[in-house]
PDB file of C-alpha atoms and ligand atoms in Angstrom:
ATOM      1  CA  MET A   1      38.361  -6.910 -11.118  1.00 70.00           C
ATOM      2  CA  ALA A   2      39.394  -9.212  -8.301  1.00 83.00           C
ATOM      3  CA  PHE A   3      38.683  -7.978  -4.804  1.00 92.00           C
ATOM      4  CA  ALA A   4      39.193 -10.011  -1.639  1.00 91.00           C
ATOM      5  CA  HIS A   5      36.302 -12.417  -1.200  1.00 90.00           C
ATOM      6  CA  ASP A   6      34.826 -10.634   1.817  1.00 90.00           C
ATOM      7  CA  THR A   7      35.012  -7.297  -0.005  1.00 95.00           C
ATOM      8  CA  GLU A   8      33.042  -8.670  -2.943  1.00 96.00           C
ATOM      9  CA  VAL A   9      30.454 -10.250  -0.629  1.00 94.00           C
ATOM     10  CA  SER A  10      30.040  -6.937   1.235  1.00 96.00           C
ATOM     11  CA  LEU A  11      29.686  -4.928  -1.973  1.00 97.00           C
ATOM     12  CA  ARG A  12      27.049  -7.301  -3.359  1.00 97.00           C
ATOM     13  CA  ALA A  13      25.082  -7.133  -0.101  1.00 97.00           C
ATOM     14  CA  ALA A  14      25.335  -3.325   0.012  1.00 98.00           C
ATOM     15  CA  ALA A  15      24.065  -3.042  -3.579  1.00 97.00           C
ATOM     16  CA  ALA A  16      21.204  -5.432  -2.800  1.00 96.00           C
ATOM     17  CA  LEU A  17      20.278  -3.374   0.259  1.00 97.00           C
ATOM     18  CA  VAL A  18      20.299  -0.128  -1.751  1.00 96.00           C
ATOM     19  CA  ASN A  19      18.162  -1.795  -4.417  1.00 95.00           C
ATOM     20  CA  THR A  20      15.396  -2.452  -1.889  1.00 95.00           C
ATOM     21  CA  LEU A  21      14.701   1.318  -1.851  1.00 95.00           C
ATOM     22  CA  PRO A  22      11.505   2.337  -3.667  1.00 92.00           C
ATOM     23  CA  ARG A  23      11.946   3.248  -7.348  1.00 82.00           C
ATOM     24  CA  THR A  24      15.467   1.838  -7.255  1.00 81.00           C
ATOM     25  CA  GLY A  25      15.384  -1.901  -7.853  1.00 70.00           C
ATOM     26  CA  ALA A  26      13.219  -4.216  -9.923  1.00 65.00           C
ATOM     27  CA  GLY A  27       9.950  -2.368  -9.131  1.00 72.00           C
ATOM     28  CA  THR A  28       8.590   0.817  -7.618  1.00 82.00           C
ATOM     29  CA  ALA A  29       7.841  -0.672  -4.182  1.00 91.00           C
ATOM     30  CA  ASP A  30      10.064  -0.635  -1.117  1.00 95.00           C
ATOM     31  CA  THR A  31      11.197  -4.244  -0.813  1.00 94.00           C
ATOM     32  CA  LEU A  32      12.535  -3.935   2.729  1.00 96.00           C
ATOM     33  CA  ALA A  33       9.261  -3.019   4.401  1.00 96.00           C
ATOM     34  CA  THR A  34       8.287  -6.054   6.467  1.00 96.00           C
ATOM     35  CA  ALA A  35       9.775  -8.731   8.730  1.00 96.00           C
ATOM     36  CA  GLU A  36       9.407 -11.154   5.807  1.00 96.00           C
ATOM     37  CA  ASP A  37      11.440  -8.815   3.584  1.00 96.00           C
ATOM     38  CA  LEU A  38      14.143  -8.724   6.253  1.00 96.00           C
ATOM     39  CA  ASP A  39      14.155 -12.536   6.436  1.00 95.00           C
ATOM     40  CA  ALA A  40      14.469 -12.752   2.660  1.00 96.00           C
ATOM     41  CA  PHE A  41      17.375 -10.299   2.631  1.00 96.00           C
ATOM     42  CA  LEU A  42      19.160 -12.181   5.436  1.00 95.00           C
ATOM     43  CA  ALA A  43      18.578 -15.525   3.691  1.00 95.00           C
ATOM     44  CA  GLU A  44      20.266 -14.153   0.571  1.00 95.00           C
ATOM     45  CA  HIS A  45      23.059 -12.318   2.421  1.00 95.00           C
ATOM     46  CA  GLU A  46      24.527 -14.142   5.388  1.00 89.00           C
ATOM     47  CA  TYR A  47      25.715 -12.234   8.411  1.00 90.00           C
ATOM     48  CA  THR A  48      27.462 -13.700  11.416  1.00 85.00           C
ATOM     49  CA  GLY A  49      27.012 -11.991  14.784  1.00 88.00           C
ATOM     50  CA  ALA A  50      23.912 -10.725  16.511  1.00 90.00           C
ATOM     51  CA  ILE A  51      20.672 -10.706  14.504  1.00 94.00           C
ATOM     52  CA  VAL A  52      17.524  -9.820  16.448  1.00 94.00           C
ATOM     53  CA  ARG A  53      14.895  -9.752  13.669  1.00 93.00           C
ATOM     54  CA  ASP A  54      12.774  -7.177  15.471  1.00 95.00           C
ATOM     55  CA  ASP A  55      11.215  -3.972  14.178  1.00 96.00           C
ATOM     56  CA  ALA A  56      14.000  -1.748  15.543  1.00 97.00           C
ATOM     57  CA  GLU A  57      16.540  -3.741  13.550  1.00 97.00           C
ATOM     58  CA  LEU A  58      14.407  -3.521  10.410  1.00 97.00           C
ATOM     59  CA  GLN A  59      13.987   0.256  10.825  1.00 98.00           C
ATOM     60  CA  ALA A  60      17.726   0.709  11.431  1.00 98.00           C
ATOM     61  CA  LEU A  61      18.533  -1.235   8.251  1.00 97.00           C
ATOM     62  CA  ARG A  62      16.002   0.803   6.275  1.00 98.00           C
ATOM     63  CA  ALA A  63      17.547   3.986   7.652  1.00 98.00           C
ATOM     64  CA  ILE A  64      21.119   3.294   6.461  1.00 98.00           C
ATOM     65  CA  ARG A  65      20.044   2.680   2.858  1.00 97.00           C
ATOM     66  CA  PRO A  66      20.158   6.311   1.638  1.00 97.00           C
ATOM     67  CA  ARG A  67      23.624   6.649   3.104  1.00 97.00           C
ATOM     68  CA  LEU A  68      24.800   3.545   1.262  1.00 98.00           C
ATOM     69  CA  ARG A  69      23.140   4.690  -1.962  1.00 97.00           C
ATOM     70  CA  GLU A  70      25.052   7.963  -1.764  1.00 97.00           C
ATOM     71  CA  LEU A  71      28.274   6.035  -2.374  1.00 98.00           C
ATOM     72  CA  TRP A  72      27.019   5.154  -5.872  1.00 98.00           C
ATOM     73  CA  GLY A  73      26.651   8.840  -6.748  1.00 97.00           C
ATOM     74  CA  LEU A  74      30.137   9.925  -5.702  1.00 98.00           C
ATOM     75  CA  SER A  75      33.523  10.021  -7.381  1.00 98.00           C
ATOM     76  CA  ARG A  76      36.521   8.201  -5.939  1.00 98.00           C
ATOM     77  CA  THR A  77      37.734  11.363  -4.213  1.00 98.00           C
ATOM     78  CA  GLY A  78      34.233  12.435  -3.248  1.00 98.00           C
ATOM     79  CA  ALA A  79      33.626   9.070  -1.565  1.00 98.00           C
ATOM     80  CA  VAL A  80      36.559   9.446   0.814  1.00 98.00           C
ATOM     81  CA  PRO A  81      34.905  11.755   3.383  1.00 98.00           C
ATOM     82  CA  ALA A  82      31.672   9.709   3.215  1.00 98.00           C
ATOM     83  CA  VAL A  83      33.520   6.433   3.802  1.00 98.00           C
ATOM     84  CA  ASN A  84      35.628   7.907   6.603  1.00 98.00           C
ATOM     85  CA  ALA A  85      32.491   9.271   8.288  1.00 98.00           C
ATOM     86  CA  MET A  86      30.859   5.830   8.110  1.00 98.00           C
ATOM     87  CA  LEU A  87      33.923   4.255   9.729  1.00 98.00           C
ATOM     88  CA  ARG A  88      33.930   6.910  12.456  1.00 98.00           C
ATOM     89  CA  ASP A  89      30.192   6.695  13.134  1.00 97.00           C
ATOM     90  CA  GLY A  90      30.375   2.897  13.374  1.00 96.00           C
ATOM     91  CA  ARG A  91      33.476   3.104  15.630  1.00 97.00           C
ATOM     92  CA  ALA A  92      35.317   0.800  13.274  1.00 97.00           C
ATOM     93  CA  GLN A  93      38.179  -1.120  14.807  1.00 96.00           C
ATOM     94  CA  PRO A  94      39.512  -3.594  12.237  1.00 95.00           C
ATOM     95  CA  GLN A  95      40.534  -7.004  13.563  1.00 95.00           C
ATOM     96  CA  LEU A  96      41.623 -10.106  11.666  1.00 96.00           C
ATOM     97  CA  VAL A  97      39.356 -13.028  12.498  1.00 94.00           C
ATOM     98  CA  ILE A  98      38.820 -16.607  11.384  1.00 94.00           C
ATOM     99  CA  HIS A  99      35.582 -18.527  11.983  1.00 91.00           C
ATOM    100  CA  ASP A 100      32.978 -20.866  10.557  1.00 87.00           C
ATOM    101  CA  GLY A 101      35.166 -22.220   7.780  1.00 89.00           C
ATOM    102  CA  TYR A 102      35.978 -18.782   6.323  1.00 87.00           C
ATOM    103  CA  ASP A 103      39.607 -17.873   5.775  1.00 90.00           C
ATOM    104  CA  TRP A 104      41.189 -14.923   7.589  1.00 92.00           C
ATOM    105  CA  HIS A 105      39.196 -11.765   7.043  1.00 90.00           C
ATOM    106  CA  ILE A 106      38.425  -8.483   8.745  1.00 91.00           C
ATOM    107  CA  HIS A 107      35.683  -7.678  11.221  1.00 94.00           C
ATOM    108  CA  ALA A 108      35.739  -4.006  12.021  1.00 96.00           C
ATOM    109  CA  THR A 109      32.899  -4.101  14.555  1.00 96.00           C
ATOM    110  CA  PRO A 110      32.244  -6.451  17.478  1.00 93.00           C
ATOM    111  CA  ASP A 111      29.783  -9.324  16.817  1.00 91.00           C
ATOM    112  CA  GLU A 112      27.321  -7.798  19.284  1.00 93.00           C
ATOM    113  CA  ALA A 113      27.155  -4.417  17.497  1.00 96.00           C
ATOM    114  CA  PRO A 114      23.723  -3.779  15.921  1.00 97.00           C
ATOM    115  CA  LEU A 115      23.305  -5.327  12.462  1.00 97.00           C
ATOM    116  CA  ALA A 116      22.821  -1.934  10.776  1.00 97.00           C
ATOM    117  CA  THR A 117      26.078  -0.681  12.311  1.00 97.00           C
ATOM    118  CA  ARG A 118      27.911  -3.825  11.194  1.00 97.00           C
ATOM    119  CA  ILE A 119      26.591  -3.440   7.639  1.00 97.00           C
ATOM    120  CA  LEU A 120      27.435   0.272   7.566  1.00 98.00           C
ATOM    121  CA  VAL A 121      31.010  -0.397   8.661  1.00 98.00           C
ATOM    122  CA  GLU A 122      31.392  -3.506   6.484  1.00 97.00           C
ATOM    123  CA  THR A 123      30.276  -1.498   3.455  1.00 98.00           C
ATOM    124  CA  ALA A 124      32.683   1.293   4.352  1.00 98.00           C
ATOM    125  CA  MET A 125      35.539  -1.219   4.691  1.00 97.00           C
ATOM    126  CA  ALA A 126      34.682  -2.653   1.265  1.00 98.00           C
ATOM    127  CA  PHE A 127      34.684   0.838  -0.248  1.00 98.00           C
ATOM    128  CA  VAL A 128      38.088   1.433   1.362  1.00 98.00           C
ATOM    129  CA  ASP A 129      39.288  -1.422  -0.868  1.00 97.00           C
ATOM    130  CA  VAL A 130      37.542   0.049  -3.924  1.00 98.00           C
ATOM    131  CA  VAL A 131      39.182   3.437  -3.362  1.00 98.00           C
ATOM    132  CA  ARG A 132      42.601   1.935  -2.668  1.00 97.00           C
ATOM    133  CA  ALA A 133      42.397  -0.247  -5.780  1.00 96.00           C
ATOM    134  CA  ASP A 134      41.375   2.824  -7.825  1.00 97.00           C
ATOM    135  CA  ALA A 135      38.366   0.812  -8.991  1.00 97.00           C
ATOM    136  CA  TYR A 136      35.606   3.335  -8.365  1.00 98.00           C
ATOM    137  CA  ASP A 137      34.560   3.151 -12.032  1.00 97.00           C
ATOM    138  CA  ARG A 138      33.181  -0.303 -11.126  1.00 97.00           C
ATOM    139  CA  VAL A 139      30.626   1.307  -8.791  1.00 98.00           C
ATOM    140  CA  ARG A 140      27.768   1.729 -11.256  1.00 97.00           C
ATOM    141  CA  HIS A 141      24.111   2.378 -11.988  1.00 96.00           C
ATOM    142  CA  CYS A 142      22.183   0.036 -14.266  1.00 95.00           C
ATOM    143  CA  ALA A 143      22.323   1.183 -17.896  1.00 94.00           C
ATOM    144  CA  ALA A 144      18.652   0.356 -18.538  1.00 93.00           C
ATOM    145  CA  ASP A 145      16.798   3.641 -19.072  1.00 89.00           C
ATOM    146  CA  ASP A 146      13.899   2.508 -16.866  1.00 88.00           C
ATOM    147  CA  CYS A 147      15.992   1.172 -13.955  1.00 92.00           C
ATOM    148  CA  ALA A 148      17.787   3.018 -11.160  1.00 91.00           C
ATOM    149  CA  ALA A 149      19.372  -0.019  -9.503  1.00 95.00           C
ATOM    150  CA  VAL A 150      23.009  -0.043  -8.457  1.00 96.00           C
ATOM    151  CA  TYR A 151      25.667  -2.726  -8.802  1.00 97.00           C
ATOM    152  CA  VAL A 152      29.407  -3.238  -8.679  1.00 97.00           C
ATOM    153  CA  ASP A 153      31.008  -4.675 -11.782  1.00 97.00           C
ATOM    154  CA  PHE A 154      33.283  -7.596 -10.830  1.00 96.00           C
ATOM    155  CA  SER A 155      33.820  -8.755 -14.413  1.00 94.00           C
ATOM    156  CA  LYS A 156      37.374  -9.123 -15.711  1.00 93.00           C
ATOM    157  CA  ASN A 157      37.034  -6.559 -18.486  1.00 94.00           C
ATOM    158  CA  GLY A 158      34.591  -4.175 -16.804  1.00 94.00           C
ATOM    159  CA  SER A 159      31.875  -4.796 -19.398  1.00 94.00           C
ATOM    160  CA  LYS A 160      28.886  -5.364 -17.114  1.00 95.00           C
ATOM    161  CA  ARG A 161      26.213  -2.762 -17.935  1.00 95.00           C
ATOM    162  CA  TYR A 162      23.084  -3.955 -16.191  1.00 95.00           C
ATOM    163  CA  CYS A 163      22.086  -4.640 -12.590  1.00 94.00           C
ATOM    164  CA  ASP A 164      21.206  -8.014 -11.077  1.00 88.00           C
ATOM    165  CA  THR A 165      17.708  -7.135  -9.879  1.00 83.00           C
ATOM    166  CA  GLY A 166      15.706  -8.334 -12.860  1.00 79.00           C
ATOM    167  CA  ASN A 167      16.380  -8.942 -16.502  1.00 87.00           C
ATOM    168  CA  CYS A 168      17.351  -5.440 -17.531  1.00 92.00           C
ATOM    169  CA  GLY A 169      19.782  -6.653 -20.206  1.00 88.00           C
ATOM    170  CA  ASN A 170      17.146  -8.826 -21.892  1.00 89.00           C
ATOM    171  CA  ARG A 171      14.500  -6.119 -21.652  1.00 87.00           C
ATOM    172  CA  MET A 172      16.764  -3.523 -23.259  1.00 89.00           C
ATOM    173  CA  ASN A 173      17.665  -5.944 -26.055  1.00 86.00           C
ATOM    174  CA  VAL A 174      13.996  -6.628 -26.736  1.00 88.00           C
ATOM    175  CA  ASN A 175      13.238  -2.889 -26.743  1.00 87.00           C
ATOM    176  CA  ALA A 176      16.085  -2.208 -29.168  1.00 87.00           C
ATOM    177  CA  TYR A 177      14.873  -5.037 -31.409  1.00 89.00           C
ATOM    178  CA  ARG A 178      11.312  -3.642 -31.409  1.00 91.00           C
ATOM    179  CA  ARG A 179      12.613  -0.156 -32.211  1.00 90.00           C
ATOM    180  CA  ARG A 180      14.592  -1.483 -35.148  1.00 91.00           C
ATOM    181  CA  LYS A 181      11.567  -3.415 -36.424  1.00 91.00           C
ATOM    182  CA  ALA A 182       9.374  -0.325 -36.080  1.00 91.00           C
ATOM    183  CA  GLU A 183      11.922   1.784 -37.964  1.00 90.00           C
ATOM    184  CA  GLU A 184      12.197  -0.832 -40.709  1.00 89.00           C
ATOM    185  CA  SER A 185       8.444  -0.909 -41.280  1.00 87.00           C
ATOM    186  CA  ALA A 186       8.099   2.880 -41.066  1.00 78.00           C
TER     187      ALA A 186
HETATM  188 ZN1   ZN B   1      33.324 -13.088   9.501  1.00 54.58          ZN
HETATM  189 ZN1   ZN B   2      18.533  -2.696 -13.919  1.00 54.58          ZN
END
């Protein structure tokens, strides 16, 4: 599934942000709890525009996570009102821009808008693409039975089953192997 580059980047960042919620990603802890966590997230996912790195910004980012996670539990049609509400709440005003060596892409919020607002709107814009491309089946939960992480499948044939937060695929293979062995010896 080929989305525009900025759409894919936004979807990966949104999934990563959702996966910082407790009991969602690689562990049970909230992994966006401290200033260091925020730094780590911003090192992994680059954002241009204003970044303050204060507690208010951290709390605002933490606060949009449930709203982003909701998108992973909706159908294509069900997502439409949620996405439209996010665009409205963030006062989205799409503009084509070019900067810092990136090709033409869309910014739907001014650079000085708060980071949480920019991420909310950027995620909504990316989901606009997902809905328009009728690709909502790529918006998935990890297939590992002990993992609640989310991801978007960008593979050509739509065969990706596990998230990117740990080694869910390997772990499930090992479990299946052990089960088979146990059944054989039983
Ligand atoms: Zn940009
Ligand atoms: Zn997983």
